[in-house]
mmCIF file with all atom_site columns, C-alpha atoms in Angstrom:
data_model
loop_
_atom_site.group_PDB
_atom_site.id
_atom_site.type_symbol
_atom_site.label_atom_id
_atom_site.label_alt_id
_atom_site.label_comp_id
_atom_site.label_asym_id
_atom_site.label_entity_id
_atom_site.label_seq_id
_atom_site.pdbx_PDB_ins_code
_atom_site.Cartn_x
_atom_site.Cartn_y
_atom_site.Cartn_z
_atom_site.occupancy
_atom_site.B_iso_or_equiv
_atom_site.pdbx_formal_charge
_atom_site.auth_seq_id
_atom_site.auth_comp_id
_atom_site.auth_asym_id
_atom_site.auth_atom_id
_atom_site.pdbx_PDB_model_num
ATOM 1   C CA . UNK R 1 1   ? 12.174  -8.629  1.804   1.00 0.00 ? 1   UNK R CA 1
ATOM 2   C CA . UNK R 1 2   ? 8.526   -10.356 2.798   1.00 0.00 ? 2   UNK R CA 1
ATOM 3   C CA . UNK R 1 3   ? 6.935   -12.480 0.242   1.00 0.00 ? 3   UNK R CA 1
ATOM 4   C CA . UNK R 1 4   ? 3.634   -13.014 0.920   1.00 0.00 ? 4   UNK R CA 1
ATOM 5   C CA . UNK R 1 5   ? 1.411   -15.337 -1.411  1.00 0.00 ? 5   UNK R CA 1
ATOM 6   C CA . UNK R 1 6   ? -2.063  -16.384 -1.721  1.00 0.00 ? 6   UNK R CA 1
ATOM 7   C CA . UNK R 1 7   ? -2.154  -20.238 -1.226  1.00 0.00 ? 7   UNK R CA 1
ATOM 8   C CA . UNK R 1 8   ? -2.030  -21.464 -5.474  1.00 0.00 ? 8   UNK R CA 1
ATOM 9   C CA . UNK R 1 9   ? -0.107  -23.171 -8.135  1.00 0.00 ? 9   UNK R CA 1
ATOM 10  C CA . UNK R 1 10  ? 2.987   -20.191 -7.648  1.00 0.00 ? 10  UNK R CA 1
ATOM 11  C CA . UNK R 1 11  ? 3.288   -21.365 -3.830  1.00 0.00 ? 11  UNK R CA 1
ATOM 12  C CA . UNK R 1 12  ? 6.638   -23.028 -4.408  1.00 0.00 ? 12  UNK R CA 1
ATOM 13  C CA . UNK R 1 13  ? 8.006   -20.529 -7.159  1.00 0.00 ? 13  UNK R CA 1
ATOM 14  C CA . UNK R 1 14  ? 10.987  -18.671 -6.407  1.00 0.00 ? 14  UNK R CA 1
ATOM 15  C CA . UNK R 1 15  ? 9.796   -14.887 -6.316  1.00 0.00 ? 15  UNK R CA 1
ATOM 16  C CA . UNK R 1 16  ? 13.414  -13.870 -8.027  1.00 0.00 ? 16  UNK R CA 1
ATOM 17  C CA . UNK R 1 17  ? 12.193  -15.809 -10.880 1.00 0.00 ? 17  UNK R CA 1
ATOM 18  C CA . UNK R 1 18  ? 9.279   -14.298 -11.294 1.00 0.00 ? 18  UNK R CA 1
ATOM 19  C CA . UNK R 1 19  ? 11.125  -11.343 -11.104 1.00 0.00 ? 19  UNK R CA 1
ATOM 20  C CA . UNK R 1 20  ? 13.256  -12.134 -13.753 1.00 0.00 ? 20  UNK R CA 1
ATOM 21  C CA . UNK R 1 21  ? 10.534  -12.991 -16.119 1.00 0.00 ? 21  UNK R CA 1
ATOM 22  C CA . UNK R 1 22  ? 8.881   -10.323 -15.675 1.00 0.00 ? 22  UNK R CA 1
ATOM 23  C CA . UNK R 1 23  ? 11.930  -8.183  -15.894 1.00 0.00 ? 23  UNK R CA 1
ATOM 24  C CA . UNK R 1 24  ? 12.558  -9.149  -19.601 1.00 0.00 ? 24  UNK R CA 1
ATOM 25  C CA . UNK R 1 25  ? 10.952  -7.435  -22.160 1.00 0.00 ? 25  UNK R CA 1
ATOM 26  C CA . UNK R 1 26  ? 10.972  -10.363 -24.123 1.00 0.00 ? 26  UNK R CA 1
ATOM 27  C CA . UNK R 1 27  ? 9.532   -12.875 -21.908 1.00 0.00 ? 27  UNK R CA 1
ATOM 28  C CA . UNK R 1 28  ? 7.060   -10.283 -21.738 1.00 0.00 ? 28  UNK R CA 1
ATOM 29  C CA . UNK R 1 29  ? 6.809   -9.863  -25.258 1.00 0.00 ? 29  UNK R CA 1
ATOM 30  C CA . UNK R 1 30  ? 6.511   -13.730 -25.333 1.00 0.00 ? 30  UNK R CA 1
ATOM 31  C CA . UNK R 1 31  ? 3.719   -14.335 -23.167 1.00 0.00 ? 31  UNK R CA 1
ATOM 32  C CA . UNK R 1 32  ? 1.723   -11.289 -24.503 1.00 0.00 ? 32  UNK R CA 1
ATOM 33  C CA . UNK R 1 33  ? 1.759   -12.981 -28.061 1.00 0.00 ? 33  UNK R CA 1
ATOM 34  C CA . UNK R 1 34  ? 0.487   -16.672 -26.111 1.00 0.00 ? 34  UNK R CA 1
ATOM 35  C CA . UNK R 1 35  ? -2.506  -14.573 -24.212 1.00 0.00 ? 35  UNK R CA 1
ATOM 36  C CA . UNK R 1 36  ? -3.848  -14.751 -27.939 1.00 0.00 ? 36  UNK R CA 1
ATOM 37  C CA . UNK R 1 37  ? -3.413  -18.578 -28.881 1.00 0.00 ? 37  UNK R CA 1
ATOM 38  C CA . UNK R 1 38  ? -0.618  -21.215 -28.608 1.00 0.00 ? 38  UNK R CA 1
ATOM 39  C CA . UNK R 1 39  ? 2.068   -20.659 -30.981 1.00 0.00 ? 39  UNK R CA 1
ATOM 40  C CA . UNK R 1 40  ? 5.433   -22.620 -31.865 1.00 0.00 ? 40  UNK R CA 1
ATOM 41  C CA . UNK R 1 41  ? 8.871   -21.861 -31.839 1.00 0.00 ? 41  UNK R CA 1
ATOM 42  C CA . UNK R 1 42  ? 9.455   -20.275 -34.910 1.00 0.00 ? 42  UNK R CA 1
ATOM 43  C CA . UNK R 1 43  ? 6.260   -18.648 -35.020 1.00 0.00 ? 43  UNK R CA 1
ATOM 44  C CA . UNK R 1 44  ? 6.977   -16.402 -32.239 1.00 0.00 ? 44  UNK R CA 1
ATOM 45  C CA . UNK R 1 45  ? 10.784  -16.213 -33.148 1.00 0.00 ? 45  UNK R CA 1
ATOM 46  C CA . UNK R 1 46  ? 9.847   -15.114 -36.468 1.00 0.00 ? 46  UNK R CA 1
ATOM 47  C CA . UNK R 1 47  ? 7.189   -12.325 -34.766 1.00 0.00 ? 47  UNK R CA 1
ATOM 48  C CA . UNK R 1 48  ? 9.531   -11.146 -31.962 1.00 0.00 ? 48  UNK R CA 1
ATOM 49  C CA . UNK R 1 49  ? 12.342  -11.052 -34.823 1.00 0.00 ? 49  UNK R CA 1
ATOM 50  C CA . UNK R 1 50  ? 14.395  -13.298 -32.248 1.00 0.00 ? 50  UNK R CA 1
ATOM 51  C CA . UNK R 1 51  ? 16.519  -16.073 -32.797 1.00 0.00 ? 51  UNK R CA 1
ATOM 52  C CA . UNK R 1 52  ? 14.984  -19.516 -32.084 1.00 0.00 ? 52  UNK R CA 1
ATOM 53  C CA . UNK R 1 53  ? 18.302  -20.583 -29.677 1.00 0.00 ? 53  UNK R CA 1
ATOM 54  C CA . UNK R 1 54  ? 17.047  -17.314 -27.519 1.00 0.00 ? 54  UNK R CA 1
ATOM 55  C CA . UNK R 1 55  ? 12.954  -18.227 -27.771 1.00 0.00 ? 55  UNK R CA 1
ATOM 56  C CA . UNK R 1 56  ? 13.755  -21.928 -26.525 1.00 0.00 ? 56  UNK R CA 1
ATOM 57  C CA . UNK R 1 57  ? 15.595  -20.352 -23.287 1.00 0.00 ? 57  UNK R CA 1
ATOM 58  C CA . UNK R 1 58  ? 12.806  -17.890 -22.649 1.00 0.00 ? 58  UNK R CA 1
ATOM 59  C CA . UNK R 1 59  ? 10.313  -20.512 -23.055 1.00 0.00 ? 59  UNK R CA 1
ATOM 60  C CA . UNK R 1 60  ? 11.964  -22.811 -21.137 1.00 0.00 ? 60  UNK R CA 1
ATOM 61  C CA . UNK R 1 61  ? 12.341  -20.631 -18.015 1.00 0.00 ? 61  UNK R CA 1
ATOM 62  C CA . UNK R 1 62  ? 8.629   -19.838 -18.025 1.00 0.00 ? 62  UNK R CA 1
ATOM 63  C CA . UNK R 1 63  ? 7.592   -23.279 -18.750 1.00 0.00 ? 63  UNK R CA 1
ATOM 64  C CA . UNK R 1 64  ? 9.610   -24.781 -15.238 1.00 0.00 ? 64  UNK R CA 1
ATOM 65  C CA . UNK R 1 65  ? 8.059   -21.722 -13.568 1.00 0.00 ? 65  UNK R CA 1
ATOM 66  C CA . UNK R 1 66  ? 4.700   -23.058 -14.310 1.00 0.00 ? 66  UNK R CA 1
ATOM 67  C CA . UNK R 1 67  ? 3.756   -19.745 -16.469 1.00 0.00 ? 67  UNK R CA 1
ATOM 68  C CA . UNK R 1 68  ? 3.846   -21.472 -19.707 1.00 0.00 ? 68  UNK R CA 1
ATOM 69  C CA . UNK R 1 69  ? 2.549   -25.045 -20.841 1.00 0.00 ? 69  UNK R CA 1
ATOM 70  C CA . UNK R 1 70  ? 3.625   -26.883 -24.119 1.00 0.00 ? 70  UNK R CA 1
ATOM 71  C CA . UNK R 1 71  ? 1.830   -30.069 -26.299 1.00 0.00 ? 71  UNK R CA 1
ATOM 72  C CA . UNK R 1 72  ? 2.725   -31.575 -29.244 1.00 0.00 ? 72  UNK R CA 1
ATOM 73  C CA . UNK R 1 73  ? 0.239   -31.207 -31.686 1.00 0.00 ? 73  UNK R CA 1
ATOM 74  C CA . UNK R 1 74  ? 0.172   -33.178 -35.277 1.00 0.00 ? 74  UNK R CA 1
ATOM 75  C CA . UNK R 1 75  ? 0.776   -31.460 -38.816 1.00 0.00 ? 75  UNK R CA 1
ATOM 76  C CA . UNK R 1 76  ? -0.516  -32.327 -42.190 1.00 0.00 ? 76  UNK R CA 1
ATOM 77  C CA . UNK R 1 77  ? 3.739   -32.989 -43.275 1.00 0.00 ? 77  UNK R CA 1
ATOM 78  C CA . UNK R 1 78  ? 5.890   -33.624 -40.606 1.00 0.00 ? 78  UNK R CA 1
ATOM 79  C CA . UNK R 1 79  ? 6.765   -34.279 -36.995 1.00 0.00 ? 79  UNK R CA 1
ATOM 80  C CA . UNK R 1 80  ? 4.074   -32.650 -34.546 1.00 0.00 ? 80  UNK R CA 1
ATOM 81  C CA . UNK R 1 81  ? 5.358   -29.124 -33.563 1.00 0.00 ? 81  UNK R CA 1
ATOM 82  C CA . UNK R 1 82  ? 5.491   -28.160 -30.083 1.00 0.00 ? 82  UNK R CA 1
ATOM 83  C CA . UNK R 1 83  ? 3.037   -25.320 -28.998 1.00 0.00 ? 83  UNK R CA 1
ATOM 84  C CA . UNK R 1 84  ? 3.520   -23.223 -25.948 1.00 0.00 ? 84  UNK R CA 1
ATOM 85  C CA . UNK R 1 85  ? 0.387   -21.929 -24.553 1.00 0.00 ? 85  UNK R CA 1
ATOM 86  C CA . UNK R 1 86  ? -0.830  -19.815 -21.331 1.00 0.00 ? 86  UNK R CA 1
ATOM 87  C CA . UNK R 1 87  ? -2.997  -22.028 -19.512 1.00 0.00 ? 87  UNK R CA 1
ATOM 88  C CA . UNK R 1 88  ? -3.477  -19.891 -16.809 1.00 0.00 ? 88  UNK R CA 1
ATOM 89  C CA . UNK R 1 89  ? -4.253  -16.108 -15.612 1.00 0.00 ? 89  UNK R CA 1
ATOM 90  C CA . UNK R 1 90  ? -2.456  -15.077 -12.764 1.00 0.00 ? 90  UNK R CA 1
ATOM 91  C CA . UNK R 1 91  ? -1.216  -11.492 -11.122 1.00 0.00 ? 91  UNK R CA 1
ATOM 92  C CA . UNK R 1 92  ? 1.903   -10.162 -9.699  1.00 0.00 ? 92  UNK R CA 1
ATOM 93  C CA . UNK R 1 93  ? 1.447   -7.462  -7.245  1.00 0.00 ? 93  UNK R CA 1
ATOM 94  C CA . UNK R 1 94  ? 5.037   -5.601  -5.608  1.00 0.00 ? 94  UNK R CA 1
ATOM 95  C CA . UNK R 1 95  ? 4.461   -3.468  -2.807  1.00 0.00 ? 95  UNK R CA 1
ATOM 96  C CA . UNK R 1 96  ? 7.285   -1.562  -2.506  1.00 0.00 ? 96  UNK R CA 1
ATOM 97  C CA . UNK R 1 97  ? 7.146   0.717   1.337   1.00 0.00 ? 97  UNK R CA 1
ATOM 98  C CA . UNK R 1 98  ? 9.632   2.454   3.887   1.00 0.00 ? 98  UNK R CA 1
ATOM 99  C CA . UNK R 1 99  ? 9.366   -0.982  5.650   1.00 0.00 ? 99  UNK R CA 1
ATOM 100 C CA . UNK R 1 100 ? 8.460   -3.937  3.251   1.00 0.00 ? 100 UNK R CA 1
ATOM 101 C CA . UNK R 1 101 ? 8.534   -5.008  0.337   1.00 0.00 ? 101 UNK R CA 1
ATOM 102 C CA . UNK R 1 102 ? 5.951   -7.739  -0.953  1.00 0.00 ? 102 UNK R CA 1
ATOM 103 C CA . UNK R 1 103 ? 5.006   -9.553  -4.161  1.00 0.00 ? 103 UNK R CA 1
ATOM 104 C CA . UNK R 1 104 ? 2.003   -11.081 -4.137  1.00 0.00 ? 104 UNK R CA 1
ATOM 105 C CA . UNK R 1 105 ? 1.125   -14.071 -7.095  1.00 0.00 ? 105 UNK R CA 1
ATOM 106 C CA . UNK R 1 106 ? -2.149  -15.204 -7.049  1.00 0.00 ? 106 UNK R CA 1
ATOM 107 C CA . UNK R 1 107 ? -3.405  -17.560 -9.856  1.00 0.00 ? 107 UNK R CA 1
ATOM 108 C CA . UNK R 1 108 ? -7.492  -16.728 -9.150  1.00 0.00 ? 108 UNK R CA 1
ATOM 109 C CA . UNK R 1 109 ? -9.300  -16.634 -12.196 1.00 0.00 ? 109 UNK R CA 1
ATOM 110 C CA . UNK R 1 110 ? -10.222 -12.955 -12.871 1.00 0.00 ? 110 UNK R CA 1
ATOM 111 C CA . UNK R 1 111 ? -12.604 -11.780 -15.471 1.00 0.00 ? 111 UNK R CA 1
ATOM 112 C CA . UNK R 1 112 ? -10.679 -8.895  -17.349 1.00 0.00 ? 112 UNK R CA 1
ATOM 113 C CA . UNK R 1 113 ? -13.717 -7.422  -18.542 1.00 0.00 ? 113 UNK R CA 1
ATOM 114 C CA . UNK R 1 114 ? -15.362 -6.845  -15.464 1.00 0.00 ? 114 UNK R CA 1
ATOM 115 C CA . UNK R 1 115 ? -12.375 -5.254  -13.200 1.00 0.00 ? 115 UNK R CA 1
ATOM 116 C CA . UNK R 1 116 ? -11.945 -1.593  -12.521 1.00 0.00 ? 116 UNK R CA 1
ATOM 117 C CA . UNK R 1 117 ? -8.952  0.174   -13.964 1.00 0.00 ? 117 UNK R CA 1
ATOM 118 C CA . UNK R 1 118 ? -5.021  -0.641  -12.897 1.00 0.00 ? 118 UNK R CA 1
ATOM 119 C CA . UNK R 1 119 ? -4.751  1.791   -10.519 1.00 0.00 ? 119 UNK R CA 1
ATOM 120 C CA . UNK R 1 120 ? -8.207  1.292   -8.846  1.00 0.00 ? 120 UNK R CA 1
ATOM 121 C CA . UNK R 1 121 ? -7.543  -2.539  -8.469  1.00 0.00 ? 121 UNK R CA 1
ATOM 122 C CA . UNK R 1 122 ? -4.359  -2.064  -7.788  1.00 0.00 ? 122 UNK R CA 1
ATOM 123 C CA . UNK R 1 123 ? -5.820  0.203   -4.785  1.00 0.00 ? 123 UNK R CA 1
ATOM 124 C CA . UNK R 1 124 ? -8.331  -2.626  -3.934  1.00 0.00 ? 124 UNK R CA 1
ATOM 125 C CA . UNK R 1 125 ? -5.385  -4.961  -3.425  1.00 0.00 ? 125 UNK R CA 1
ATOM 126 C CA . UNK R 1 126 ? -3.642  -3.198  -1.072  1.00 0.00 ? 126 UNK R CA 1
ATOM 127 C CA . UNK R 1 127 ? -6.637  -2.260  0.924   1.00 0.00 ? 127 UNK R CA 1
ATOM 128 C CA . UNK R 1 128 ? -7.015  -6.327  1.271   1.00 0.00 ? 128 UNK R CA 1
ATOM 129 C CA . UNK R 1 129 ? -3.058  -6.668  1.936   1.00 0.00 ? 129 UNK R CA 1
ATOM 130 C CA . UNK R 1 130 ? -3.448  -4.118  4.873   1.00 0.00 ? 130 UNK R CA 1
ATOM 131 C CA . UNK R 1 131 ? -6.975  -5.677  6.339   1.00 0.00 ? 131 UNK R CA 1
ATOM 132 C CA . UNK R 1 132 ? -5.014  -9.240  6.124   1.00 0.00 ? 132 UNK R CA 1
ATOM 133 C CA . UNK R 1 133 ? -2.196  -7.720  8.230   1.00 0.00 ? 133 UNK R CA 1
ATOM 134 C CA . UNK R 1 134 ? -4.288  -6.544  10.686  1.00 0.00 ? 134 UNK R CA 1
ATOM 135 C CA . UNK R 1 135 ? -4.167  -2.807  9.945   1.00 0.00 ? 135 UNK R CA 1
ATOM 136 C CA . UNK R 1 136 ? -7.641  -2.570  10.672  1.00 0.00 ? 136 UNK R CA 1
ATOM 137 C CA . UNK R 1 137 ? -7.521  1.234   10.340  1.00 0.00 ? 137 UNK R CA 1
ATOM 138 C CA . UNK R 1 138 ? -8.079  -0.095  6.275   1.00 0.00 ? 138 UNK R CA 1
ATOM 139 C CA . UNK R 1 139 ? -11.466 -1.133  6.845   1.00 0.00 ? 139 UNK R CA 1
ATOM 140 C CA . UNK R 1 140 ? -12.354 2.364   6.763   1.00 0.00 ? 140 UNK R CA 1
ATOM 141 C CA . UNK R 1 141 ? -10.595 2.984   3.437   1.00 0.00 ? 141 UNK R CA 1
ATOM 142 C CA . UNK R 1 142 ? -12.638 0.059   2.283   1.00 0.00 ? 142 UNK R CA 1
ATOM 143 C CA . UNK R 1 143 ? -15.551 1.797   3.184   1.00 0.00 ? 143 UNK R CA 1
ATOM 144 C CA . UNK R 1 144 ? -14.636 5.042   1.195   1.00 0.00 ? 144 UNK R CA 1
ATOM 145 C CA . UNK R 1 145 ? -13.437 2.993   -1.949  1.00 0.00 ? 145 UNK R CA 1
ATOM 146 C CA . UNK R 1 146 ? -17.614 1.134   -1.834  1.00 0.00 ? 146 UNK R CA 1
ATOM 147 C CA . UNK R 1 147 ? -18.889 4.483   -1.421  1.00 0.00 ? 147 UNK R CA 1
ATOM 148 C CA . UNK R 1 148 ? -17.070 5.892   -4.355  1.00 0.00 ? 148 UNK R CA 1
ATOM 149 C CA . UNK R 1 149 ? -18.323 3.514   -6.368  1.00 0.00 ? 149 UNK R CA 1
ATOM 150 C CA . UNK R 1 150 ? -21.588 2.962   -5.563  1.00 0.00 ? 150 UNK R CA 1
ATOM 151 C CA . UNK R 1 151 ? -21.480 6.947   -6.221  1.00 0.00 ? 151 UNK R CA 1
ATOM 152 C CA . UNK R 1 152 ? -19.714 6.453   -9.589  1.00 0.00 ? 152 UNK R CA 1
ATOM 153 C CA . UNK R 1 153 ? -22.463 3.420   -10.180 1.00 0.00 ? 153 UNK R CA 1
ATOM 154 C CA . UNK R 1 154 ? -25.591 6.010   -9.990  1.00 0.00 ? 154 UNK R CA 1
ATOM 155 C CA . UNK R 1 155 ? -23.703 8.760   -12.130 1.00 0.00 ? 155 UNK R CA 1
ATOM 156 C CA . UNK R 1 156 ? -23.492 5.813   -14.626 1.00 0.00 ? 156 UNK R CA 1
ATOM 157 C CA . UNK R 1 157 ? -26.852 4.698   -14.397 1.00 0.00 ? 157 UNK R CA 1
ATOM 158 C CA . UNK R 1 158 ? -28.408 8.155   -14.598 1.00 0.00 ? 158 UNK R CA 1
ATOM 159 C CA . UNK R 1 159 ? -26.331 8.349   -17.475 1.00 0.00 ? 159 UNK R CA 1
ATOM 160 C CA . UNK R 1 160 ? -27.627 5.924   -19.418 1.00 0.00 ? 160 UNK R CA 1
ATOM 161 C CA . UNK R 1 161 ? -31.418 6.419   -18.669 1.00 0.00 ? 161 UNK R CA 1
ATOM 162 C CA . UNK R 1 162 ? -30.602 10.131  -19.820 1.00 0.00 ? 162 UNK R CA 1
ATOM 163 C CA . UNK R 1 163 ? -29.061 8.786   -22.840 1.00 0.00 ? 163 UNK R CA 1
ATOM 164 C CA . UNK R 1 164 ? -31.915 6.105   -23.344 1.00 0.00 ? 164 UNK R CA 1
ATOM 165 C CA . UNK R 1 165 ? -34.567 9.009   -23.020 1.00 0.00 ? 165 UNK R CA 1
ATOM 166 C CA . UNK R 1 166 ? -32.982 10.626  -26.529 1.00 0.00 ? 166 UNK R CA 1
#
């Protein structure tokens, strides 16, 4: 197995952990509520209908990976509450081959909004995985990939001036 990483915050992480956290549905469940806002303990207990005991684990294990961050924040009544919270956006890749087998973390601050689908990014990436190994014979699939969408660009764009003309 060949980990290779793009120099950022998940440097040091053990890739089995990541793994692991991204193997359980409810870690996954977990940070998919705390993309949306910090939340507490019991809040996302009571939303995942899991027990607390099993939330504090799950949160824990993310948190010394670096995936999760908690404060303490005050209450009107009460001791402050600890909040969990996603501080950061960051993207597993696996590249799974005859002869490797890769995961890529990389912590780069990606608009969502402005990113082509899954699949085509997904494509992207390993274009720039093979290029960075030196399988230069990838440049050309780069080349196709701009092509395509500069072609899918102008279908867009004539598109919309046909749509603007109604």
């Amino acid at each position: 197995m060949t980990n290779n990483y793009i120099n950022n915050q998940f440097d040091d992480v053990d890739m089995e952990a990541i793994l692991d956290v991204m193997g359980c549905r409810t870690r996954r469940e977990i940070i998919n509520l705390l993309r949306e806002e910090p939340k507490f303990v019991s809040e996302i207990s009571q939303e995942l209908e899991v027990g607390q005991k099993a939330i504090i684990e799950h949160l824990r294990a993310m948190e010394e990976l670096g995936i999760l961050e908690s404060s303490f924040k005050k209450i009107v009544r009460g001791r402050p509450r600890k909040y969990y919270d996603m501080p950061h956006d960051f993207n597993v890749h696996i590249t799974i081959t005859k002869n490797s087998f890769d995961i890529n973390i990389s912590d780069e601050k990606l608009n969502q909004k402005q990113l082509p689908s899954g699949d085509e990014w997904s494509k992207l990436l390993d274009i720039e995985r093979k290029i960075d190994q030196g399988h230069w014979e990838a440049v050309e699939e780069l080349k196709n990939q701009i092509r395509l969408y500069k072609n899918l660009t102008n279908r867009a764009e004539y598109i919309l001036e046909r749509t603007d003309r109604k």
